[in-house]
XYZ file of C-alpha atoms in Angstrom:
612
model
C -11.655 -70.687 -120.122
C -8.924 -72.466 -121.235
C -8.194 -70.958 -125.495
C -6.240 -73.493 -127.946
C -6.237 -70.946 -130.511
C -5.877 -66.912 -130.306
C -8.559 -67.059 -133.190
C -11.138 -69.182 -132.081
C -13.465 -69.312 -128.656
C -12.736 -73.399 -128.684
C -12.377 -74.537 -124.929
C -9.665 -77.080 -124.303
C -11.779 -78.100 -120.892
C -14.782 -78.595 -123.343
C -15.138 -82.123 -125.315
C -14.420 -82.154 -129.069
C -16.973 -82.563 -132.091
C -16.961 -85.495 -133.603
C -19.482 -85.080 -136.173
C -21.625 -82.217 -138.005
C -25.060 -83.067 -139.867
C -25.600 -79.868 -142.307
C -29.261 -79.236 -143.981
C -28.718 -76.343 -146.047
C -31.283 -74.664 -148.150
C -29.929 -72.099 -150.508
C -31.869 -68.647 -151.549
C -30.342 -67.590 -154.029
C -32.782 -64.237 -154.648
C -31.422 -63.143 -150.785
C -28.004 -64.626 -150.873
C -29.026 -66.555 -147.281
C -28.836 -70.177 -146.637
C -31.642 -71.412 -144.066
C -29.543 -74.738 -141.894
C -29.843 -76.545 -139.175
C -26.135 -78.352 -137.630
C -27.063 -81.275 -136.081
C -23.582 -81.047 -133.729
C -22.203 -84.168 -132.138
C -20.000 -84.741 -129.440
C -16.797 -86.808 -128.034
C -18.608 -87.451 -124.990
C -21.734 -85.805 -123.295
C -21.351 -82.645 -121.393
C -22.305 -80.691 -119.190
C -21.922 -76.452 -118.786
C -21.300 -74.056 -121.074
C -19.779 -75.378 -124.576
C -18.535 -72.471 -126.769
C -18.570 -72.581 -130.723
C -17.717 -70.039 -133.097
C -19.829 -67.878 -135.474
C -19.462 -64.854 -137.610
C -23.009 -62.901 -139.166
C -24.963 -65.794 -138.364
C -28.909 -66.024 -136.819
C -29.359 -68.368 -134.283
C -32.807 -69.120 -134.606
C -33.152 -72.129 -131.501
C -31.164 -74.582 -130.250
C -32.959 -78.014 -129.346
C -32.069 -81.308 -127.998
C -32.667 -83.785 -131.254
C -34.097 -86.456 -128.957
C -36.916 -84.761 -126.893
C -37.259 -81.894 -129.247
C -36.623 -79.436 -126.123
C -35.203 -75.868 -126.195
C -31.718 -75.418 -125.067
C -30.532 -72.343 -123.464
C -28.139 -70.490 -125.357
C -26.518 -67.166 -125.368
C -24.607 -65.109 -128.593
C -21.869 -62.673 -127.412
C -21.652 -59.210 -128.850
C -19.397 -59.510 -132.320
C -15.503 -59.326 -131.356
C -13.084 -58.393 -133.806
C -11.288 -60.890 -135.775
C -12.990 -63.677 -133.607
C -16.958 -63.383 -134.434
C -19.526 -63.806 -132.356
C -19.122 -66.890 -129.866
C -22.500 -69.553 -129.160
C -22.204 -70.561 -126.072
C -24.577 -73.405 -125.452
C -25.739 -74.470 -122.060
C -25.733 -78.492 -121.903
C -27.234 -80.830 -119.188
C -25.350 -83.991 -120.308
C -25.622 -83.309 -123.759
C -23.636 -85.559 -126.557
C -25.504 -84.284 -129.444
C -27.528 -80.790 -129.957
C -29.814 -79.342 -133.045
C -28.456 -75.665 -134.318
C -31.418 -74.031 -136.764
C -29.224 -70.878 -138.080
C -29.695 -68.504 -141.265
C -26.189 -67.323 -142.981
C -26.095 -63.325 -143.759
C -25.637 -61.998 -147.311
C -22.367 -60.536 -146.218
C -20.766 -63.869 -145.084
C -17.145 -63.811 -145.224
C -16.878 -67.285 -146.685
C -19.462 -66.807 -149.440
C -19.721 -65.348 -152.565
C -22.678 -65.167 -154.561
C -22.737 -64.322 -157.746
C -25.565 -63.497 -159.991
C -25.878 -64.837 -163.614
C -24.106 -61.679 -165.364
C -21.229 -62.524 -163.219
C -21.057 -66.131 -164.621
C -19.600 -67.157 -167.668
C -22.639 -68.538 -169.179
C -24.357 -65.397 -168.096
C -27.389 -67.849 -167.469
C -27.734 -68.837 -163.686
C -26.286 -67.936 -160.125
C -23.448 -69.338 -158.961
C -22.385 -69.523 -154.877
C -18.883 -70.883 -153.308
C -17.156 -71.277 -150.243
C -13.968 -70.139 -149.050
C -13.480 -70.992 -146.126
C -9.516 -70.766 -144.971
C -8.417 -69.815 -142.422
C -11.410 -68.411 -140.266
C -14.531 -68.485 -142.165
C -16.480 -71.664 -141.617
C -18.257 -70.254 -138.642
C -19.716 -67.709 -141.386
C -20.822 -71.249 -143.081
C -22.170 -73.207 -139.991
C -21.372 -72.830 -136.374
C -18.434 -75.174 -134.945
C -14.819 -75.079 -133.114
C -13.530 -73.345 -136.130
C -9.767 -74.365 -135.130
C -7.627 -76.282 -137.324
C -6.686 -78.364 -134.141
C -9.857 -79.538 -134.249
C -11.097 -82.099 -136.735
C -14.520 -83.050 -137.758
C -16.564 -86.050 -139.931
C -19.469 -84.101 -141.738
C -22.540 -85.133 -143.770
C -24.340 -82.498 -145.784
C -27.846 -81.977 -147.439
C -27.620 -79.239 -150.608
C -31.527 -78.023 -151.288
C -30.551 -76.171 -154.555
C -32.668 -74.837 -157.745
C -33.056 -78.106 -159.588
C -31.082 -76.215 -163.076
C -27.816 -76.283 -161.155
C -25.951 -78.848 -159.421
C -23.566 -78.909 -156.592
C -20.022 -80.094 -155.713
C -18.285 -80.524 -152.368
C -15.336 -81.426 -150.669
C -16.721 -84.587 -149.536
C -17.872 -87.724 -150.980
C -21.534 -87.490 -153.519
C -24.255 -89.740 -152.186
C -27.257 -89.058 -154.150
C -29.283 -86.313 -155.521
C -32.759 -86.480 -155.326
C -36.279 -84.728 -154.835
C -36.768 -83.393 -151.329
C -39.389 -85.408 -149.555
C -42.120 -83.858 -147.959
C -42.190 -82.988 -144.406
C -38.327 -83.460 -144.280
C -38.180 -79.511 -143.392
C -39.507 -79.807 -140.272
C -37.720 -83.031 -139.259
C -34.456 -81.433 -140.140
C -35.636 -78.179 -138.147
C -33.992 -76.373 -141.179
C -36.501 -73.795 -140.899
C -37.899 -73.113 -144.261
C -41.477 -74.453 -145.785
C -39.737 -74.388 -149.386
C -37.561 -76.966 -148.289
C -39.869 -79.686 -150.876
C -41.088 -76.797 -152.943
C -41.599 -77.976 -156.768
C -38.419 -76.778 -158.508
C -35.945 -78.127 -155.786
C -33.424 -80.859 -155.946
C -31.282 -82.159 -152.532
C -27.631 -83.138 -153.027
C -25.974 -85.780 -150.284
C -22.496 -85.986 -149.380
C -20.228 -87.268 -146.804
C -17.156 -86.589 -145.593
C -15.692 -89.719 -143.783
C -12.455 -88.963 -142.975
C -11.745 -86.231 -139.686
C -10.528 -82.275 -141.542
C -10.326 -79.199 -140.299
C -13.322 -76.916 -140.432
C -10.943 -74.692 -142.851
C -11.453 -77.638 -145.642
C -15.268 -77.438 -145.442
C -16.365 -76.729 -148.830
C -18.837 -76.262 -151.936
C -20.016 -75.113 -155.293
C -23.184 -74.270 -156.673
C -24.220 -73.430 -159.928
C -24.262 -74.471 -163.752
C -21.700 -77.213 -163.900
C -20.136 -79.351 -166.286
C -17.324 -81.941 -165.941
C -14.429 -83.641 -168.826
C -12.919 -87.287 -166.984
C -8.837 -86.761 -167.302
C -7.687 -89.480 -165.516
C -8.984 -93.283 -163.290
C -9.394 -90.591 -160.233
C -9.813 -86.937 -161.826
C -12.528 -85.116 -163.502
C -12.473 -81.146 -163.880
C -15.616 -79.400 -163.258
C -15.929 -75.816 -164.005
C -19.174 -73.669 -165.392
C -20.545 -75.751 -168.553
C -18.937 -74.020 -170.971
C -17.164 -76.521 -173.579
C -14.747 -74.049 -174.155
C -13.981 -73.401 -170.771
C -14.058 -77.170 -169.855
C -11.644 -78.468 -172.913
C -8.891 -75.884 -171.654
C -8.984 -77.386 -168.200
C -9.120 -80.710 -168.961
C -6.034 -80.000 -171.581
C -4.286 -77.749 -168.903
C -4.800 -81.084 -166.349
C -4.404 -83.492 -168.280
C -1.206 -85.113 -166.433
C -2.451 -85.149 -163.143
C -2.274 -88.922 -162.340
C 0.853 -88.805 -163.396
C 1.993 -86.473 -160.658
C -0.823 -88.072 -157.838
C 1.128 -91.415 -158.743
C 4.775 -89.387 -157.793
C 3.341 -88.105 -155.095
C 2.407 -91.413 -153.552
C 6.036 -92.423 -154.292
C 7.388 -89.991 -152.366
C 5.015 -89.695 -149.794
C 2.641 -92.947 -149.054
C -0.678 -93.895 -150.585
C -3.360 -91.086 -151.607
C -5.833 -91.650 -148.527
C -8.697 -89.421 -150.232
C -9.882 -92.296 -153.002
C -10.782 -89.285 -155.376
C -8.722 -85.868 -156.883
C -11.487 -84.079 -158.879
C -10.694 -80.370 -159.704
C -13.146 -77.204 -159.956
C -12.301 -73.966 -161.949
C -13.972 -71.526 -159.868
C -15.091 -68.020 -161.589
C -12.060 -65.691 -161.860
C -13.224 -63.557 -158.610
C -12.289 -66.634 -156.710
C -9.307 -65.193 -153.997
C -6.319 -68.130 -154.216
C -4.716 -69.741 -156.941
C -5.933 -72.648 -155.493
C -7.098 -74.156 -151.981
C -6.601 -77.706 -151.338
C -10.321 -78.777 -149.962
C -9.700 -82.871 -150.207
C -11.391 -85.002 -152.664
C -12.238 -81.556 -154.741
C -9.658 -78.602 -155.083
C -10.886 -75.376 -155.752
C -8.589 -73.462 -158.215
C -8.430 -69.660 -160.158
C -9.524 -69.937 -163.847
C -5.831 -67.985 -164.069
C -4.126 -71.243 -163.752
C -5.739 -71.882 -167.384
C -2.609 -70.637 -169.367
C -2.444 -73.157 -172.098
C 0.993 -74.878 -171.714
C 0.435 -77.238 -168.891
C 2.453 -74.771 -167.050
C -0.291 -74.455 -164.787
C -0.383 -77.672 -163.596
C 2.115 -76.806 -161.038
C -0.812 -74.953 -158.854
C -2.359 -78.456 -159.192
C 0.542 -80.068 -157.943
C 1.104 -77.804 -155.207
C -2.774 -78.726 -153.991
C -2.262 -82.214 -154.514
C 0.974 -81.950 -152.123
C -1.508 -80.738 -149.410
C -3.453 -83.837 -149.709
C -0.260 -85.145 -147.836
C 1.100 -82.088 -146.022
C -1.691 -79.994 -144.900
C -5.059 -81.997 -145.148
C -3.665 -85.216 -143.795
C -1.143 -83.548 -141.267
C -2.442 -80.281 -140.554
C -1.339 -77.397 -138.834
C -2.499 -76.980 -134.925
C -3.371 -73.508 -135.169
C -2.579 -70.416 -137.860
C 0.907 -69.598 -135.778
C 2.555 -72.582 -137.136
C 0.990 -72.738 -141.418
C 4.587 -73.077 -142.354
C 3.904 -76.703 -141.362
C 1.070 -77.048 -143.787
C 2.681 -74.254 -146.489
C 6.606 -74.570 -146.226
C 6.065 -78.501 -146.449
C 3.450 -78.538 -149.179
C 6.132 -76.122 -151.714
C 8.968 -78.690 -150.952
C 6.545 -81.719 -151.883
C 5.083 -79.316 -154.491
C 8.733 -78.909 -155.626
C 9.665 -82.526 -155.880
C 6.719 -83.700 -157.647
C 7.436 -80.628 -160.590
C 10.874 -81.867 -161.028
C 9.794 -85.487 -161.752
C 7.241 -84.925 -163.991
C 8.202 -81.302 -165.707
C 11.668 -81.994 -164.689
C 14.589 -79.979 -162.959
C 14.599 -76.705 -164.971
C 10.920 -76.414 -164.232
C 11.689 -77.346 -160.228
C 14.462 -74.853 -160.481
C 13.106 -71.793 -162.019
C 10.076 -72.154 -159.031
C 12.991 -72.380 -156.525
C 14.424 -68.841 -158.153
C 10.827 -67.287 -158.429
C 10.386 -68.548 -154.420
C 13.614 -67.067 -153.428
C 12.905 -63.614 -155.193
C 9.326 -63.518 -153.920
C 10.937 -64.480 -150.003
C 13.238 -61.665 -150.456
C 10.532 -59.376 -151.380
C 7.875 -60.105 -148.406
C 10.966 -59.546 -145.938
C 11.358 -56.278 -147.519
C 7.659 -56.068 -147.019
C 7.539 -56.913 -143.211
C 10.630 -54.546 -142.425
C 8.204 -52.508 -139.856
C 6.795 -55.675 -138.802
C 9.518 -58.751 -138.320
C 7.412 -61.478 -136.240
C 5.790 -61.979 -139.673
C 8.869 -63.300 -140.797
C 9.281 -65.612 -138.246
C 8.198 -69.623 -139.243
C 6.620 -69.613 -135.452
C 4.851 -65.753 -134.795
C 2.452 -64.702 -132.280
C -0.720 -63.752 -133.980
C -3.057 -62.524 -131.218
C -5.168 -59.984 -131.820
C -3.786 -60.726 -135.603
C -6.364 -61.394 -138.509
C -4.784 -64.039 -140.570
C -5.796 -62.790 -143.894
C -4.174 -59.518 -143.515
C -0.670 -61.135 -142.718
C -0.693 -63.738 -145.434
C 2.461 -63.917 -146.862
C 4.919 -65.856 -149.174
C 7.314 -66.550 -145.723
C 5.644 -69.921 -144.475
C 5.520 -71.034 -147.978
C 9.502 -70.198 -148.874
C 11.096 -69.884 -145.609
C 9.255 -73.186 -144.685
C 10.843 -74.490 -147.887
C 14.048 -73.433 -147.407
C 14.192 -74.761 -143.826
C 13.054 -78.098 -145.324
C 16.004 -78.062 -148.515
C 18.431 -77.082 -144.839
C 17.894 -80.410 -143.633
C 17.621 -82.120 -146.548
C 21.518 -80.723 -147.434
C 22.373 -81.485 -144.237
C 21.623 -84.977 -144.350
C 21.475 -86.229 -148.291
C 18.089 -87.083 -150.063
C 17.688 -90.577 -149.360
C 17.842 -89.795 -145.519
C 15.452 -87.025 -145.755
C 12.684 -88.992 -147.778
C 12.755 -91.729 -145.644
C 12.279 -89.632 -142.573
C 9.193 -88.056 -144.539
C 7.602 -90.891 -144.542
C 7.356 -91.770 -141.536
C 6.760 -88.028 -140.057
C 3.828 -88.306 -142.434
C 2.649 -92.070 -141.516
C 3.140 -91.038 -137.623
C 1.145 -87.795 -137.439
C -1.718 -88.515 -140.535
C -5.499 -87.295 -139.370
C -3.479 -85.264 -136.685
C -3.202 -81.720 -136.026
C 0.647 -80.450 -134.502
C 2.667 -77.699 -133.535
C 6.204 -76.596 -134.320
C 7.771 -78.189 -131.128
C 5.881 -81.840 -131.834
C 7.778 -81.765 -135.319
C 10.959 -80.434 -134.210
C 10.644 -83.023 -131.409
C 9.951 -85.760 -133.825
C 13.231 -84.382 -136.047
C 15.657 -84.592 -133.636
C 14.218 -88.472 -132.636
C 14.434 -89.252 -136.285
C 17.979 -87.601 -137.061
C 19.955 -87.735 -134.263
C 22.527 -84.797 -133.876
C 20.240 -82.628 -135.983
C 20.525 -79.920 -133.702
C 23.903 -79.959 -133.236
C 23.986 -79.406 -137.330
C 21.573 -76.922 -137.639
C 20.488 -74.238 -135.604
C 16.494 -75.087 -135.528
C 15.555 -72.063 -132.928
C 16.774 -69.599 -135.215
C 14.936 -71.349 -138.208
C 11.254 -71.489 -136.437
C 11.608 -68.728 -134.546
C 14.269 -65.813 -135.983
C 13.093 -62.907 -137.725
C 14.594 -62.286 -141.863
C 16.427 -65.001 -143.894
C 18.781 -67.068 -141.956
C 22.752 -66.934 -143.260
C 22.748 -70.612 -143.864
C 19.596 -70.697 -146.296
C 20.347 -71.432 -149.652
C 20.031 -68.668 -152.797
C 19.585 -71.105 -155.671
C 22.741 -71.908 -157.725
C 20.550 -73.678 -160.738
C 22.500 -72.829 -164.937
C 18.911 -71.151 -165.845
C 18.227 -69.109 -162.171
C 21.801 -67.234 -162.722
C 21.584 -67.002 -166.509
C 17.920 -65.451 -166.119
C 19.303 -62.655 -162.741
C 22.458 -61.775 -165.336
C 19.899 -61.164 -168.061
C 17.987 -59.289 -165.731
C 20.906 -57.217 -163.964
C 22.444 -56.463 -167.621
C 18.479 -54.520 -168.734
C 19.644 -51.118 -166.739
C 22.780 -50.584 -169.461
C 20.478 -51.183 -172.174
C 20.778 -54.563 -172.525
C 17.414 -56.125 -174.298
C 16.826 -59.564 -174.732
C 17.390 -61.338 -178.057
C 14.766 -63.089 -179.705
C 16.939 -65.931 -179.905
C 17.446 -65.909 -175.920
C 14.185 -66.244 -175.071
C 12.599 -68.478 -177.628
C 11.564 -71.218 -175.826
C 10.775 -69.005 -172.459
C 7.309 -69.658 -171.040
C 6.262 -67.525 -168.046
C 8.021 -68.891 -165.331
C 11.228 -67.708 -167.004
C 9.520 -64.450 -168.067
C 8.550 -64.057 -164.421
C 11.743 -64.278 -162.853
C 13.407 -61.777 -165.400
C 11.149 -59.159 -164.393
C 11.706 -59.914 -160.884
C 14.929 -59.328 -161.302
C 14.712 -56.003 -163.148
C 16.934 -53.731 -161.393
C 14.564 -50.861 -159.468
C 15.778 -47.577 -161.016
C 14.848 -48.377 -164.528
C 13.945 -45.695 -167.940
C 10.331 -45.997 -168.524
C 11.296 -45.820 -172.167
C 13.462 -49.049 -171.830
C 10.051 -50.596 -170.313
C 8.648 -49.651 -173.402
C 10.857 -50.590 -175.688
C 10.800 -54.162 -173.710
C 7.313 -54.488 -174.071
C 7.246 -52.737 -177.855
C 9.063 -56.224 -178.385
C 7.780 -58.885 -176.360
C 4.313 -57.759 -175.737
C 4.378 -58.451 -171.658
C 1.701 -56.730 -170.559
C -0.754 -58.136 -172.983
C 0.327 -62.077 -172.286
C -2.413 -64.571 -171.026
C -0.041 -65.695 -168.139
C -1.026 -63.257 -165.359
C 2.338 -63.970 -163.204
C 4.216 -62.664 -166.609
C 1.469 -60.004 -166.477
C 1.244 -58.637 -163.174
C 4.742 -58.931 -162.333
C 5.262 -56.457 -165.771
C 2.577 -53.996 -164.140
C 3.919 -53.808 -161.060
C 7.269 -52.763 -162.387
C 5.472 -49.992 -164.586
C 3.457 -48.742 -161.974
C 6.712 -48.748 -159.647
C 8.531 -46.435 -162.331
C 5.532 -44.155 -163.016
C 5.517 -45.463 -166.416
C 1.318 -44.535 -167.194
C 1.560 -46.168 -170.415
C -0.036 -48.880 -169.006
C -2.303 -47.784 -166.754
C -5.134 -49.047 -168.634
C -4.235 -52.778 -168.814
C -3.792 -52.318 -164.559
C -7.695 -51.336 -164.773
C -9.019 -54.208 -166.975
C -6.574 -56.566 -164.739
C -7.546 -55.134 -161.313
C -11.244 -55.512 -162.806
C -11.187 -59.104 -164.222
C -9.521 -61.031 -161.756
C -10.033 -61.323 -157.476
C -7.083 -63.308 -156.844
C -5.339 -61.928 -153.755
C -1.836 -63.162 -155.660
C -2.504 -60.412 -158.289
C -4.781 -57.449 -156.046
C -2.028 -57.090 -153.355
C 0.822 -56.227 -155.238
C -1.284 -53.995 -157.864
C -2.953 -52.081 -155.095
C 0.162 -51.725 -152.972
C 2.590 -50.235 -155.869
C -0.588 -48.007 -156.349
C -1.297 -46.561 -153.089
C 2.440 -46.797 -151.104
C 4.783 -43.949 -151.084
C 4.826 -40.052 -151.259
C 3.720 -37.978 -154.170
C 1.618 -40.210 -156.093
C -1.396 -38.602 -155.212
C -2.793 -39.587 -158.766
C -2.096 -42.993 -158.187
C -4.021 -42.871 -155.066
C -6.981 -41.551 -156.158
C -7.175 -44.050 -159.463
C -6.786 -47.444 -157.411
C -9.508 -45.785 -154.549
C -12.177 -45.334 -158.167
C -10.577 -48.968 -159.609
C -12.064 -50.404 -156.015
C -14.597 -48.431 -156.168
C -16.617 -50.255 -159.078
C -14.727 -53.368 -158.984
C -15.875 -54.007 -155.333
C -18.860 -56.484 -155.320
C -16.488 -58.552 -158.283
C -14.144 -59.790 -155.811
C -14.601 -62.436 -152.665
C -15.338 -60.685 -149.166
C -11.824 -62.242 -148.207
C -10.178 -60.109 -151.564
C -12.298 -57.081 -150.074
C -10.830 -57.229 -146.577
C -7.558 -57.145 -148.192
C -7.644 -53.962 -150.284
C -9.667 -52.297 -147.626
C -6.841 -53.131 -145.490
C -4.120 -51.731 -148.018
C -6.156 -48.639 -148.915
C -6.927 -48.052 -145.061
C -3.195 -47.994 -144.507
C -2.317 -45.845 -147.287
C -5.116 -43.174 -147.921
């Protein structure tokens, strides 16, 4: 066996897919989805041919043109990894997988109608970076491996479906289709039933596999954009308002970075259990309803997923070791589109927040240091539990060395082309380092690149930002432990970002009365912009302040993003004597459990585990 990826069973002897078929009926009153993965291949083959699963039922596996079993075998689960489905071929380029999904599928959640917004129907997503398609569908669940997919939804006709991929049709199921899709349910053309059709044309990684179910609605906000999000007008006028300059930034994007290959940019607010501020699935990005805040502020999630379409989706990491190339590349695009269209203080202050939030997940790693490395080794590593700001704001910095080194002009220019060279491909750290020093000759000489991809901490030559508003804001923030409060005057045209970076900036051994007497004033741990809000909580909870132990509860309890649950949790449970603390996040879990994503689970699990 020759591995490509310490967290898949993918064979590098073995041929590639080329294409997955998916006929999926959803039950919603078991939380299962009955399929059948019509897999096909590069070329035939012959032997053994591994794919990856987690908490799936193999039910057969059949050749699609004689209708014969295939042998196949389904290891014992391994940590991490899954289960692997090893299927024996005979000259095989094509081969018919009838599966059911479990209810406890890492890469689903289903939620039932009192967990919707409308309180009226189910609702089901998919989340499915950076391991859990194989809990979706079986398949080489490696980002070096890229795939062309078509998809059949069987749904409840009340609700509709959205996916990351192209809409064909939706129609009545025809009768009979069930057994000639060996999907392996009768109900497939029950009355009651409607079938959604989509295609994805252009080659992704399995990660980028995705979909929605449930009551939607959609507003149009621009030639290539509509927002979807649970029909709610209320719900649906706030996104559309919050998005409403996103071709703006799609047509800055393509002038920094080449044409937008995915024809369409539509966005879905998810409900607010959903795990990421966003997730870049191409042609339909998946965000938090927390990104909702009003201002337009916002829209700089947006533009960070709409960077991906470049710097992620269209050049993709080979394998998890190296994200920095999707993450640290996607916050300098990210970064460059803000300042155009929000302009440089905007650009800045995310810079500042970046820099803060680096400094802090160093801190965080101090037991640990490969995690602070742009290159680590992550055998035996579950990528969710190591998810960190570092390949997002090291990878950034790295990017702003190079572009100092050698001017603007230079550096977009050699974007370009990196991006035009490797599009629809997967790479590793050495192909792009390889294709720097082709590109700007001497680079090496100018930088040192080893200790950027593969030292541990900050390296000396990264760049703390210099920006008017970052070192007013850290002043303001140093000056708070002599009793220095804000004026109103200061802060009257702050929006969060600013507000965020202040309280980052707090120095540590703070009065929980001046905490109060911040808050008696600006009312921070009531505002609607959950970075002002969480960052506030964390600092209380830090100081022992209980005051507002309360608003942690309703916060841990209404929201699943990971952004917002690791940091809360952690300040809870870490350190000696706070055996109170301890005890209230273990209830807080407790009974807000089933709210949050299995991926959100995993984390606090993990963080309580290490703690308690």
């Amino acid at each position: 066996m020759a591995p490509i990826d310490p967290h898949s069973f993918t064979d590098s002897t073995q041929p590639s897919t080329s294409h997955i078929s998916l006929s999926l009926y959803f039950d919603f009153s078991s939380s299962i989805i009955h399929a059948s993965a019509l897999i096909s291949l590069t070329n035939p083959h012959s032997g053994p041919f591994f794919l990856d699963t987690r908490s799936l039922s193999i039910d057969s596996v059949i050749d699609p043109q004689s209708k014969t079993p295939i042998p196949f075998s389904l290891s014992e689960n391994v940590p991490i990894k899954g289960s692997q489905l090893s299927v024996s071929l005979s000259n095989h380029s094509s081969f018919l997988v009838t599966y059911t999904t479990s209810p406890s599928s890492t890469a689903l959640q289903w939620l039932n109608p009192l967990q919707t917004f409308n309180k009226a129907y189910p609702f089901v997503y998919t989340q499915c970076h950076a391991i859990h398609a194989r809990a979706v569908f079986p398949c080489q669940d490696t980002p070096a491996m890229r795939i062309r997919y078509s998809a059949r939804l069987n749904i409840p006709d009340q609700l509709s479906a959205v996916m990351a991929a192209r809409h064909v049709e939706r129609c009545r199921p025809i009768n009979n289709e069930a057994e000639e899709l060996a999907c392996g349910n009768s109900s497939w053309s029950a009355p009651g039933r409607m079938v959604e059709e989509f295609v994805m044309e252009q080659p992704v990684p399995p990660y980028l596999f995705a979909f929605a179910i449930g009551e939607l609605g959609n507003r149009e906000v621009g030639p290539r954009t509509r927002v979807f999000a649970e029909a709610a007008p209320e719900l649906l006028d706030a996104a559309a308002r919050e998005f409403a300059g996103t071709e703006d930034m799609i047509k800055q994007g393509e002038k920094l970075f080449g044409e937008y290959e995915w024809e369409r940019f539509d966005l879905l607010v998810l409900p607010p259990s959903f795990p990421y501020g966003g997730m870049e699935n191409p042609r339909m990005v998946f965000l938090t309803p927390t990104v909702i805040k009003g201002d337009a502020s916002g829209a700089r999630v947006v533009a960070h997923e709409l960077a991906h379409s470049w710097t992620g989706n269209l050049i993709t990491n080979k394998t998890n070791e190296h994200f920095w190339l999707n993450e640290g590349f996607t916050t300098y695009a990210e970064r460059r589109i803000v300042e155009v269209v929000q302009g440089e203080k905007r650009a800045a202050l995310s810079i500042g927040i970046g820099w803060r939030g680096l400094n802090d997940e160093v801190e965080r790693f101090k037991d640990n240091m490969e995690f602070t490395k742009l290159i680590n080794n992550q055998e035996g590593i579950d990528p969710d539990d190591v998810y960190s700001q570092v390949p997002y704001e090291k990878g950034f910095q790295f990017l702003l060395r190079i572009e100092r080194q050698v001017g603007r002009p230079t550096f977009d220019e050699f974007l370009k082309k990196y991006i035009a060279t490797f599009k629809f491909k997967s790479i590793d750290t050495e192909t792009f380092i390889d294709f720097l020093k082709a590109n700007i000759p001497g680079i090496e000489t100018q930088i040192d690149l080893k200790l950027w991809t593969e030292g541990t901490g900050i390296p000396p030559d990264a760049h703390e930002p210099d920006s008017s508003v970052y070192k007013m804001i850290v002043t303001l923030g140093n000056e708070f432990k002599n009793g220095r409060i804000l004026r109103e005057d200061e802060v009257a045209d702050w929006q969060g970002q600013e507000w965020e970076l202040y309280l980052k900036n707090l120095p540590k051994s703070i009065e929980a009365s001046q905490l109060v007497g911040l808050d008696s004033r600006y009312r921070l741990s009531e505002s609607k912009d959950y970075e002002v809000k969480v960052a506030f909580l964390q600092r209380a909870i830090a100081i022992g302040c209980r005051d507002y132990y309360n608003e942690v509860e309703k916060t841990l309890k209404e929201i699943g993003r990971m952004r917002y649950l690791r940091p809360l949790y952690t300040a809870l449970v870490q350190g000696n004597g706070k055996e109170e603390d301890k005890v209230f996040a273990k209830r807080i879990f407790s009974e807000a459990r089933e709210f949050y994503h299995p991926i959100a689970q995993g984390v606090v699990e993990s963080i309580l585990a290490k703690h308690l």
